[in-house]
Short mmCIF file of C-alpha atoms in Angstrom, two decimals:
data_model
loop_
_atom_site.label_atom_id
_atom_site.label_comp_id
_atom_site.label_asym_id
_atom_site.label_seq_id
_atom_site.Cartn_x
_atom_site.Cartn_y
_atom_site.Cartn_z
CA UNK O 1 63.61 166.24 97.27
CA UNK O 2 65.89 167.25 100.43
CA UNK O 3 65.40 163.90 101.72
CA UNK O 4 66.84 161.00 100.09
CA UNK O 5 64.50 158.47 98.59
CA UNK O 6 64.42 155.11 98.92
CA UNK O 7 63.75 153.56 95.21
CA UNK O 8 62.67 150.39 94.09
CA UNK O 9 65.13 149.10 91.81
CA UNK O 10 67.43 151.36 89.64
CA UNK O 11 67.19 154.86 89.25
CA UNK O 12 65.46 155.15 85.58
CA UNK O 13 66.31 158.44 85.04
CA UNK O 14 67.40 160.37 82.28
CA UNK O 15 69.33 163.59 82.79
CA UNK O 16 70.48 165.60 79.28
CA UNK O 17 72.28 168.41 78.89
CA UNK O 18 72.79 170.43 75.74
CA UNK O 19 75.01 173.16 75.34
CA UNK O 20 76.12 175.07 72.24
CA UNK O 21 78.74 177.65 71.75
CA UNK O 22 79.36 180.55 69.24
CA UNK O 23 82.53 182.62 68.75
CA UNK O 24 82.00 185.18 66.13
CA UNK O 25 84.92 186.89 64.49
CA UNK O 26 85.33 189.15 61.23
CA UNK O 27 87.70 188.27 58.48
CA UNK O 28 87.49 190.58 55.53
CA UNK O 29 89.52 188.50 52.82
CA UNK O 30 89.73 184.92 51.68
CA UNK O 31 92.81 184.56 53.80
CA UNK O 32 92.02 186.07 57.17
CA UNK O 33 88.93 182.99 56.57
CA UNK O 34 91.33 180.22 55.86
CA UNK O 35 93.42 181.57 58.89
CA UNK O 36 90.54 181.75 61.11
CA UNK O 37 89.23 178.01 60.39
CA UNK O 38 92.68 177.00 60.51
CA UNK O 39 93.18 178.63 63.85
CA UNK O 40 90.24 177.13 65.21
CA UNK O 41 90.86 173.44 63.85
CA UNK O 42 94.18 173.62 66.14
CA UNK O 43 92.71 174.88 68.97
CA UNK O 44 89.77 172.86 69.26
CA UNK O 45 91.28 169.84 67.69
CA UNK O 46 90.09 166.21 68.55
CA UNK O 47 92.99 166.15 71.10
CA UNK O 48 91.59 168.97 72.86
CA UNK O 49 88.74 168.27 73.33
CA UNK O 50 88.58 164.97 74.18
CA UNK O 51 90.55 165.93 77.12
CA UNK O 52 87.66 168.13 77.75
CA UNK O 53 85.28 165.45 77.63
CA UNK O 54 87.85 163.49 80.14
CA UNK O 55 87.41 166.21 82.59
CA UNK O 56 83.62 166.45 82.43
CA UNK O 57 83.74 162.68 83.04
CA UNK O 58 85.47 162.68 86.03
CA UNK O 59 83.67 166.07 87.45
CA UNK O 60 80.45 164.09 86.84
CA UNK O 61 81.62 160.88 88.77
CA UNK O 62 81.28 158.52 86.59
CA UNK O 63 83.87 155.88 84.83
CA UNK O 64 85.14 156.09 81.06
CA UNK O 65 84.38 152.97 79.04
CA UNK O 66 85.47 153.65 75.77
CA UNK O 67 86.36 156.70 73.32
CA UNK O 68 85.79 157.75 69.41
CA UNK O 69 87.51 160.13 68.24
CA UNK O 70 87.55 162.35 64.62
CA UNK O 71 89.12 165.09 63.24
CA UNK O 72 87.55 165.93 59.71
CA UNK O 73 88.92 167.56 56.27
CA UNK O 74 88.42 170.09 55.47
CA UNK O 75 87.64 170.87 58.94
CA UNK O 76 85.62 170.12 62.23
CA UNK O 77 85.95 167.09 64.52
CA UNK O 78 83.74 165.03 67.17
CA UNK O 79 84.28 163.03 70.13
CA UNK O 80 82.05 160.56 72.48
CA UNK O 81 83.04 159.28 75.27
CA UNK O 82 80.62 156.45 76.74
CA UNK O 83 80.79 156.11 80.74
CA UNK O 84 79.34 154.40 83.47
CA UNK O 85 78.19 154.85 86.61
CA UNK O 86 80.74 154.80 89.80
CA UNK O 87 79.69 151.39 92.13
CA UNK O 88 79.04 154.56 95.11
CA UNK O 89 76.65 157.22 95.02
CA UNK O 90 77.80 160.97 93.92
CA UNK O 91 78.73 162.56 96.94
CA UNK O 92 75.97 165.52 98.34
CA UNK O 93 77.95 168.17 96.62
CA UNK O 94 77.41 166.83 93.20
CA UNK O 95 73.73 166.75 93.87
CA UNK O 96 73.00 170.58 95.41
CA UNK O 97 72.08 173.48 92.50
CA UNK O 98 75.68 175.47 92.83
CA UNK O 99 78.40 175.91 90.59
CA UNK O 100 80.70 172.78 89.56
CA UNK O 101 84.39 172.51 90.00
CA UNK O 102 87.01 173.25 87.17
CA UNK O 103 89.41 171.18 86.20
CA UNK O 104 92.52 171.18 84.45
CA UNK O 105 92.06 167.84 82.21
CA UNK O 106 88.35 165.36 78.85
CA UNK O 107 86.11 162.35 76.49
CA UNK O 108 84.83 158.78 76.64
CA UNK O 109 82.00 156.29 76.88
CA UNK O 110 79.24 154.91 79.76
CA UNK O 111 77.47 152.23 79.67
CA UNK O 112 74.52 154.03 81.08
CA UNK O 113 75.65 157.59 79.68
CA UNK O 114 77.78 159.41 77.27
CA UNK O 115 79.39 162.72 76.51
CA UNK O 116 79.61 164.14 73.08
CA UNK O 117 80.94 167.07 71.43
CA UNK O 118 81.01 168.40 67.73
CA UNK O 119 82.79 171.28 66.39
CA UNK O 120 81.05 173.59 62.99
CA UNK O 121 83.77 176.47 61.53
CA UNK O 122 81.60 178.30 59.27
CA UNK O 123 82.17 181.33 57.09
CA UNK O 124 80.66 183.19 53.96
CA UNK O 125 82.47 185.22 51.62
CA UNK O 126 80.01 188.28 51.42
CA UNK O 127 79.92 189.66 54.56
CA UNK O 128 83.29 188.51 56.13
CA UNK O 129 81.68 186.93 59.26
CA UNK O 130 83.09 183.77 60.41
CA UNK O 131 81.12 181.50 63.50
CA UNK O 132 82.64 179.19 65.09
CA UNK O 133 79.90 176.11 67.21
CA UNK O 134 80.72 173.30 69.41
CA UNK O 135 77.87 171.48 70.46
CA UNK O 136 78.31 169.86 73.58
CA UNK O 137 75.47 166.77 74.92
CA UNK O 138 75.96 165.05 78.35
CA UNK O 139 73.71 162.33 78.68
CA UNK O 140 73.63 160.72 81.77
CA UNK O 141 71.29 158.24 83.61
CA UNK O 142 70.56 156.79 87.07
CA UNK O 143 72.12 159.10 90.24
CA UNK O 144 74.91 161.05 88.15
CA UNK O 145 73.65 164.87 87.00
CA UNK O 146 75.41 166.53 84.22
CA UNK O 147 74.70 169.87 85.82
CA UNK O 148 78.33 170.08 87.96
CA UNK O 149 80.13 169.41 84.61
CA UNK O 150 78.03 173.21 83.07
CA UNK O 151 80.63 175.50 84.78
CA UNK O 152 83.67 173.78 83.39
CA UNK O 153 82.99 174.01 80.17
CA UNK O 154 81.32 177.23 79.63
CA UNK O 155 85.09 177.74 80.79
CA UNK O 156 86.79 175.83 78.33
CA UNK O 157 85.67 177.61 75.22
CA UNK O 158 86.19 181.35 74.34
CA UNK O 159 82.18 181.82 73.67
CA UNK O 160 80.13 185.00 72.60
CA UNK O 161 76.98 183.04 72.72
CA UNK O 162 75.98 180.34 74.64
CA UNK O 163 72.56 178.73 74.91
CA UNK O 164 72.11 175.70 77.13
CA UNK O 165 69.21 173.13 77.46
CA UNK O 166 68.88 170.76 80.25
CA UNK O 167 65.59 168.04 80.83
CA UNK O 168 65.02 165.51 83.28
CA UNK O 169 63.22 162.64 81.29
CA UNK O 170 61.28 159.13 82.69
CA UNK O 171 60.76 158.30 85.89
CA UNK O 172 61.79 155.84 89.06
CA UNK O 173 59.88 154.89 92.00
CA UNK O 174 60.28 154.43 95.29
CA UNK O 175 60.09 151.52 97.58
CA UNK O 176 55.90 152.21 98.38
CA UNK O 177 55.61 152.13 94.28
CA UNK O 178 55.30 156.12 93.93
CA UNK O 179 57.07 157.33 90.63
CA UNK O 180 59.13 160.46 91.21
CA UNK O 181 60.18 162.34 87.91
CA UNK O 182 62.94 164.36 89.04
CA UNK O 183 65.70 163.65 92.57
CA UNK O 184 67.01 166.81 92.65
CA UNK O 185 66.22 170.44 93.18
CA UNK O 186 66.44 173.32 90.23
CA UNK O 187 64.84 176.14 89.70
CA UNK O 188 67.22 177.28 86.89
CA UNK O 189 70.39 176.93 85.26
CA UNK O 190 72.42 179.66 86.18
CA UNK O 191 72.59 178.78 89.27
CA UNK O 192 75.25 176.31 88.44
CA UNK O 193 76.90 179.25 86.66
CA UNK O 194 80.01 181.45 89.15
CA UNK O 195 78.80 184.60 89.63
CA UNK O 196 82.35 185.63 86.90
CA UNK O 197 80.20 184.35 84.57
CA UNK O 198 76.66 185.61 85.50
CA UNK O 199 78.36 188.70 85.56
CA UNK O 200 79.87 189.15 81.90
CA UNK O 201 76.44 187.56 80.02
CA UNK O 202 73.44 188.73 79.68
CA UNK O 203 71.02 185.99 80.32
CA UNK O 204 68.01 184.87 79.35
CA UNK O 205 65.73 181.75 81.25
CA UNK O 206 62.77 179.79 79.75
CA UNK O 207 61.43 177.22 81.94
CA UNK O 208 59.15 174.56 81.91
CA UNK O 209 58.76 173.34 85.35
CA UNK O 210 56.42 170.70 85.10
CA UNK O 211 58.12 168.78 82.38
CA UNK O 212 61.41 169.42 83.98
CA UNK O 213 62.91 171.55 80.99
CA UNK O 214 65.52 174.23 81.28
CA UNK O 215 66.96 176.48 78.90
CA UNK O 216 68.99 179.32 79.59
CA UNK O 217 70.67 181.63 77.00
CA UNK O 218 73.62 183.79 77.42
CA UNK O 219 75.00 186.67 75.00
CA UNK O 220 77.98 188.56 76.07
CA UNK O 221 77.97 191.73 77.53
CA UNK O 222 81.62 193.36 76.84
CA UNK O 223 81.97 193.72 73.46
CA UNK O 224 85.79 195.35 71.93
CA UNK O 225 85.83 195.18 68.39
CA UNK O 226 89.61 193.93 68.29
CA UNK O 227 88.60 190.76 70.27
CA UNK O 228 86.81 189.95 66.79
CA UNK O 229 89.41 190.69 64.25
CA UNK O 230 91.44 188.10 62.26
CA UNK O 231 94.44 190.16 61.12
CA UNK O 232 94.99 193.31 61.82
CA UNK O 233 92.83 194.72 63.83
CA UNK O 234 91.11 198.03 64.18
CA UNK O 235 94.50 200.05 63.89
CA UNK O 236 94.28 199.53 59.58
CA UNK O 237 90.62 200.56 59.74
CA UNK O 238 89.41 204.18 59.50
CA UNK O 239 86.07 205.29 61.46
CA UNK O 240 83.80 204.66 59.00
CA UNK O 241 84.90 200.83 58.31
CA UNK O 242 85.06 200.28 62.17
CA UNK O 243 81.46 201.12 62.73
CA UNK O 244 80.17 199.31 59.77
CA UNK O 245 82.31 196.04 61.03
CA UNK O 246 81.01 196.74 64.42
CA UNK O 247 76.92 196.58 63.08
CA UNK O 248 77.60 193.60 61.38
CA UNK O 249 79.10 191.65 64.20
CA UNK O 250 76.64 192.62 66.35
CA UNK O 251 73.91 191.89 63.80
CA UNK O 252 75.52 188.38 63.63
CA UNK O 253 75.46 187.99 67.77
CA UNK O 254 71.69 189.50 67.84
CA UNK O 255 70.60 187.45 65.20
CA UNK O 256 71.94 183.87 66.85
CA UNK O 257 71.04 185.15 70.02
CA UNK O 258 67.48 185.46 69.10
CA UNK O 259 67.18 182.56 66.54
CA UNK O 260 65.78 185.08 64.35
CA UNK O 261 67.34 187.20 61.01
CA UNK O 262 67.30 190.78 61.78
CA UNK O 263 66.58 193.70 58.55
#
């Protein structure tokens, strides 16, 4: 795949990639919840992250051709963003397994692709752990990758866990009738990751080379107990409540982690 192949026709391709995020926090009363969802409404409002989306676009190299946009009640929102294909090729640099830029604008619509992203605040009042998810898809077909756009986003959003799926689907032939099922080289995810953020996850890979599946998950390494308080933080807690709060966050990050409940 170092070489660049001469196809018959358009490139058929498929490229997806999925990627979820989790931010966990404890809020011990019916308020500190409320607050919480609120909080996260605002800052991951449709506004947001459509300008997100915008960003990935343009990292990707490809065009927007239209957007939807929703913010929902009681909370949550969505965007997609359909785009198309640029009339030139993606330069080299889009196409080699290394991080992507980041950019300081995000989403729309493709005619061959599109980007989407939906947000899930969720709580329950026994247990006082609130999860916030934003699942992110970028669907893209022909030359354009998805990959470049990974690094950006995982920089966007404040995220405990992250778990990321990419697959290469189809197939497009070249100009002596051969079909080729992947045009680019990966041997896993995290290389696209900076090595800021290979540093502060743990990481996890499961690979299925010959159908051209990735998955990588990640689970945050540093953990400080205030970073996951919605009010007032450890200071109102004595040492008893702080380790208690501190087994059931990290019960809560385990258990997603795994996709498994833990005893």
């Amino acid at each position: 795949m170092n070489n660049k192949l001469r196809l018959h026709g358009f490139n058929n391709l498929t490229k997806s990639l999925s990627f979820n995020i989790y931010d966990i926090c404890y809020t011990k009363t019916e308020k500190e919840r409320q607050e919480y969802i609120e909080y996260i409404d605002e800052l991951y409002s449709a506004d947001r992250l459509t300008k997100i989306l915008t960003d990935v676009v343009d990292i990707i190299g490809a065009n927007i051709l239209n957007i939807a946009r929703q913010d929902y009640d009681p909370q949550g929102a969505s965007v997609t963003i359909l785009v198309a294909e640029h009339e030139l090729p993606p330069s080299e640099d889009l196409m080699q397994e290394k991080p992507g830029p980041l950019r300081d604008t995000v989403v729309a619509h493709l005619d061959k692709s599109h980007v989407t992203v939906h947000t899930y605040p969720e709580s329950h009042p026994h247990g006082g752990i609130s999860t916030f998810r934003a699942d992110i898809d970028v669907s893209t077909c022909g030359l354009i990758s998805p990959l470049k756009a990974l690094n950006y986003l995982i920089h966007s959003f404040d995220s405990d866990i992250v778990t990321v799926d990419y697959r290469v689907r189809g197939f497009t032939r070249d100009v002596d009738g051969v079909k080729h099922y992947i045009d680019h080289n990966i041997n896993s995810i995290q290389k696209y990751l900076t090595e800021d953020t290979r540093n502060a996850y743990q990481m996890i890979d499961v690979n299925v080379y010959q159908e051209n599946t990735f998955h990588t998950k990640m689970l945050l390494k540093d953990f400080e107990l205030d970073n996951y308080l919605f009010g007032e933080g450890v200071k109102t807690m004595d040492a008893a409540e702080r380790t208690e709060v501190e087994a059931k966050l990290r019960k809560e990050m385990l258990e997603i982690f795994y996709s498994r409940n833990m005893p």
